[in-house]
């Protein structure tokens, strides 16, 4: 009777040990995957910052004005042609 109980306890012990090893292995695999994803997140964050900087550079007033003059032939109107339109009564000012 005792040997049967010992074998049963040994089987339970082996099953628990295998479960522990399996869960630790899975945990390590997930941790490595997490590290890779965090590195990718950092790389994408750096690229996003570079793209924002590039977009702000492309949209500067001087560059837009230069393209408007060179490519589209646009010119600023002379001061005599500029009219300032006051806001209508009751309109909120920005």
Coordinates of N, CA and C in Angstrom, one line a residue:
X1 N 0.8 -1.2 0.0 CA 0.0 0.0 0.0 C 0.9 1.2 0.0
X2 N 1.9 1.2 0.8 CA 2.8 2.4 0.9 C 3.5 2.6 -0.4
X3 N 4.0 1.6 -1.1 CA 4.7 1.8 -2.4 C 3.8 2.3 -3.4
X4 N 2.5 1.9 -3.4 CA 1.6 2.5 -4.4 C 1.4 4.0 -4.2
X5 N 1.3 4.4 -2.9 CA 1.2 5.8 -2.6 C 2.4 6.6 -2.9
X6 N 3.6 5.9 -2.7 CA 4.8 6.6 -3.1 C 4.9 6.8 -4.6
X7 N 4.5 5.8 -5.4 CA 4.5 5.9 -6.8 C 3.6 7.0 -7.3
X8 N 2.4 7.1 -6.7 CA 1.5 8.1 -7.0 C 2.0 9.5 -6.7
X9 N 2.6 9.7 -5.5 CA 3.2 10.9 -5.2 C 4.4 11.3 -6.1
X10 N 5.2 10.3 -6.5 CA 6.3 10.5 -7.4 C 5.8 11.0 -8.8
X11 N 4.7 10.4 -9.2 CA 4.1 10.8 -10.5 C 3.5 12.2 -10.4
X12 N 2.9 12.6 -9.3 CA 2.4 13.9 -9.1 C 3.6 14.9 -9.1
X13 N 4.7 14.5 -8.4 CA 5.9 15.4 -8.3 C 6.5 15.6 -9.7
X14 N 6.6 14.5 -10.5 CA 7.1 14.7 -11.8 C 6.3 15.5 -12.7
X15 N 4.9 15.4 -12.6 CA 4.0 16.2 -13.4 C 4.1 17.7 -13.0
X16 N 4.3 17.9 -11.7 CA 4.4 19.3 -11.2 C 5.8 19.9 -11.7
X17 N 6.8 19.1 -11.7 CA 8.1 19.6 -12.1 C 8.1 19.9 -13.6
X18 N 7.5 19.0 -14.4 CA 7.4 19.3 -15.8 C 6.5 20.5 -16.1
X19 N 5.5 20.7 -15.3 CA 4.7 21.9 -15.5 C 5.5 23.2 -15.1
X20 N 6.3 23.1 -14.1 CA 7.1 24.2 -13.7 C 8.1 24.6 -14.8
X21 N 8.8 23.6 -15.3 CA 9.8 23.8 -16.4 C 9.1 24.4 -17.6
X22 N 8.0 23.8 -18.0 CA 7.2 24.4 -19.1 C 6.8 25.8 -18.9
X23 N 6.3 26.1 -17.8 CA 5.9 27.5 -17.5 C 7.1 28.5 -17.5
X24 N 8.2 28.1 -16.9 CA 9.4 28.9 -16.9 C 9.9 29.1 -18.4
X25 N 9.9 28.1 -19.2 CA 10.3 28.2 -20.6 C 9.4 29.2 -21.3
X26 N 8.1 29.0 -21.1 CA 7.2 29.9 -21.8 C 7.3 31.4 -21.3
X27 N 7.6 31.5 -20.0 CA 7.8 32.9 -19.5 C 9.0 33.5 -20.1
X28 N 10.1 32.8 -20.3 CA 11.3 33.3 -20.9 C 11.1 33.7 -22.3
X29 N 10.4 32.8 -23.1 CA 10.1 33.1 -24.5 C 9.3 34.4 -24.6
X30 N 8.3 34.6 -23.7 CA 7.5 35.8 -23.7 C 8.3 37.0 -23.4
X31 N 9.2 36.9 -22.4 CA 10.0 38.0 -22.0 C 10.9 38.4 -23.2
X32 N 11.5 37.5 -23.9 CA 12.3 37.8 -25.1 C 11.5 38.5 -26.1
X33 N 10.3 38.0 -26.3 CA 9.4 38.7 -27.3 C 9.0 40.1 -26.9
X34 N 8.8 40.3 -25.6 CA 8.5 41.6 -25.0 C 9.7 42.5 -25.3
X35 N 10.9 42.1 -25.0 CA 12.1 42.9 -25.3 C 12.2 43.3 -26.7
X36 N 11.9 42.4 -27.6 CA 12.0 42.7 -29.1 C 10.9 43.8 -29.4
X37 N 9.8 43.6 -28.9 CA 8.7 44.6 -29.2 C 9.0 45.9 -28.6
X38 N 9.6 46.0 -27.4 CA 10.0 47.3 -26.8 C 11.1 47.9 -27.7
X39 N 12.0 47.2 -28.2 CA 13.0 47.7 -29.1 C 12.4 48.3 -30.3
X40 N 11.5 47.5 -30.9 CA 10.8 48.0 -32.1 C 10.0 49.3 -31.8
X41 N 9.4 49.4 -30.6 CA 8.7 50.6 -30.2 C 9.6 51.8 -30.1
X42 N 10.8 51.6 -29.5 CA 11.8 52.6 -29.5 C 12.2 53.1 -30.9
X43 N 12.4 52.1 -31.7 CA 12.9 52.5 -33.1 C 11.8 53.2 -33.8
X44 N 10.5 52.8 -33.7 CA 9.4 53.5 -34.3 C 9.2 54.9 -33.7
X45 N 9.5 55.1 -32.4 CA 9.4 56.4 -31.8 C 10.4 57.3 -32.3
X46 N 11.6 56.8 -32.5 CA 12.7 57.7 -33.1 C 12.3 58.1 -34.5
X47 N 11.9 57.1 -35.3 CA 11.5 57.4 -36.7 C 10.3 58.4 -36.7
X48 N 9.4 58.3 -35.8 CA 8.2 59.2 -35.7 C 8.8 60.6 -35.5
X49 N 9.7 60.8 -34.5 CA 10.3 62.1 -34.2 C 11.0 62.7 -35.4
X50 N 11.7 61.8 -36.2 CA 12.4 62.3 -37.4 C 11.4 62.8 -38.4
X51 N 10.3 62.0 -38.6 CA 9.3 62.4 -39.6 C 8.6 63.7 -39.2
X52 N 8.3 63.9 -37.9 CA 7.7 65.1 -37.5 C 8.7 66.3 -37.8
X53 N 9.9 66.1 -37.5 CA 10.9 67.2 -37.8 C 11.0 67.5 -39.3
X54 N 11.0 66.4 -40.1 CA 11.0 66.6 -41.5 C 9.7 67.3 -42.0
X55 N 8.6 66.9 -41.5 CA 7.3 67.6 -41.9 C 7.3 69.0 -41.5
X56 N 7.8 69.4 -40.3 CA 7.9 70.8 -39.9 C 8.8 71.6 -40.8
X57 N 9.9 70.9 -41.2 CA 10.9 71.6 -42.1 C 10.3 71.8 -43.5
X58 N 9.6 70.9 -44.0 CA 8.9 71.0 -45.3 C 7.8 72.1 -45.3
X59 N 7.2 72.3 -44.2 CA 6.1 73.3 -44.1 C 6.5 74.7 -43.6
X60 N 7.8 75.0 -43.5 CA 8.2 76.3 -43.1 C 7.7 77.4 -44.0
X61 N 7.4 78.5 -43.5 CA 6.9 79.6 -44.3 C 7.8 80.0 -45.5
X62 N 9.1 80.1 -45.2 CA 10.0 80.5 -46.2 C 10.0 79.4 -47.4
X63 N 10.0 78.2 -47.1 CA 10.0 77.1 -48.1 C 8.7 77.2 -49.0
X64 N 7.6 77.4 -48.3 CA 6.3 77.4 -49.0 C 6.3 78.7 -49.9
X65 N 6.8 79.8 -49.4 CA 6.8 81.0 -50.2 C 7.8 80.9 -51.4
X66 N 8.9 80.2 -51.2 CA 9.8 80.0 -52.3 C 9.2 79.2 -53.4
X67 N 8.5 78.1 -53.0 CA 7.9 77.2 -54.0 C 6.8 78.0 -54.7
X68 N 6.0 78.8 -54.0 CA 4.9 79.6 -54.6 C 5.5 80.5 -55.6
X69 N 6.6 81.2 -55.3 CA 7.2 82.1 -56.2 C 7.8 81.4 -57.4
X70 N 8.6 80.4 -57.2 CA 9.3 79.7 -58.3 C 8.5 78.9 -59.2
X71 N 7.7 78.0 -58.6 CA 6.9 77.0 -59.3 C 5.6 77.6 -59.8
X72 N 4.9 78.4 -59.0 CA 3.6 78.9 -59.4 C 3.6 80.3 -59.9
X73 N 4.7 81.0 -59.8 CA 4.7 82.4 -60.2 C 3.9 83.3 -59.4
X74 N 3.7 83.0 -58.2 CA 2.8 83.8 -57.3 C 3.7 85.0 -56.7
X75 N 3.1 86.1 -56.5 CA 3.7 87.2 -55.9 C 2.8 87.9 -54.9
X76 N 3.4 88.5 -53.9 CA 2.6 89.2 -52.9 C 2.0 90.5 -53.6
X77 N 0.8 90.8 -53.3 CA 0.2 92.0 -53.9 C 0.8 93.3 -53.4
X78 N 0.8 94.3 -54.2 CA 1.3 95.6 -53.6 C 0.4 96.1 -52.5
X79 N 0.9 96.9 -51.6 CA 0.1 97.4 -50.5 C -1.2 98.1 -50.9
X80 N -1.2 98.7 -52.0 CA -2.4 99.5 -52.5 C -3.5 98.5 -52.8
X81 N -3.2 97.2 -53.1 CA -4.3 96.3 -53.4 C -4.8 95.5 -52.2
X82 N -4.1 95.6 -51.1 CA -4.5 94.9 -49.9 C -5.7 95.6 -49.2
X83 N -6.7 94.8 -48.9 CA -7.8 95.4 -48.1 C -8.0 94.6 -46.9
X84 N -8.2 95.3 -45.8 CA -8.5 94.6 -44.5 C -10.0 94.6 -44.3
X85 N -10.6 93.5 -44.0 CA -12.0 93.4 -43.8 C -12.2 93.2 -42.3
X86 N -12.9 94.2 -41.7 CA -13.1 94.0 -40.3 C -14.2 93.0 -40.0
X87 N -14.2 92.3 -38.9 CA -15.2 91.3 -38.6 C -16.6 92.0 -38.4
X88 N -17.6 91.2 -38.8 CA -19.0 91.7 -38.7 C -19.4 91.9 -37.2
X89 N -20.4 92.6 -37.0 CA -20.9 92.9 -35.6 C -21.3 91.5 -35.0
X90 N -20.9 91.2 -33.8 CA -21.3 90.0 -33.1 C -20.4 88.8 -33.4
X91 N -19.4 88.9 -34.3 CA -18.6 87.7 -34.5 C -17.5 87.7 -33.5
X92 N -17.1 86.6 -33.0 CA -16.1 86.5 -32.0 C -14.7 86.6 -32.7
X93 N -13.8 87.2 -32.0 CA -12.5 87.3 -32.6 C -11.6 86.2 -32.0
X94 N -10.7 85.7 -32.9 CA -9.8 84.6 -32.4 C -8.8 85.0 -31.4

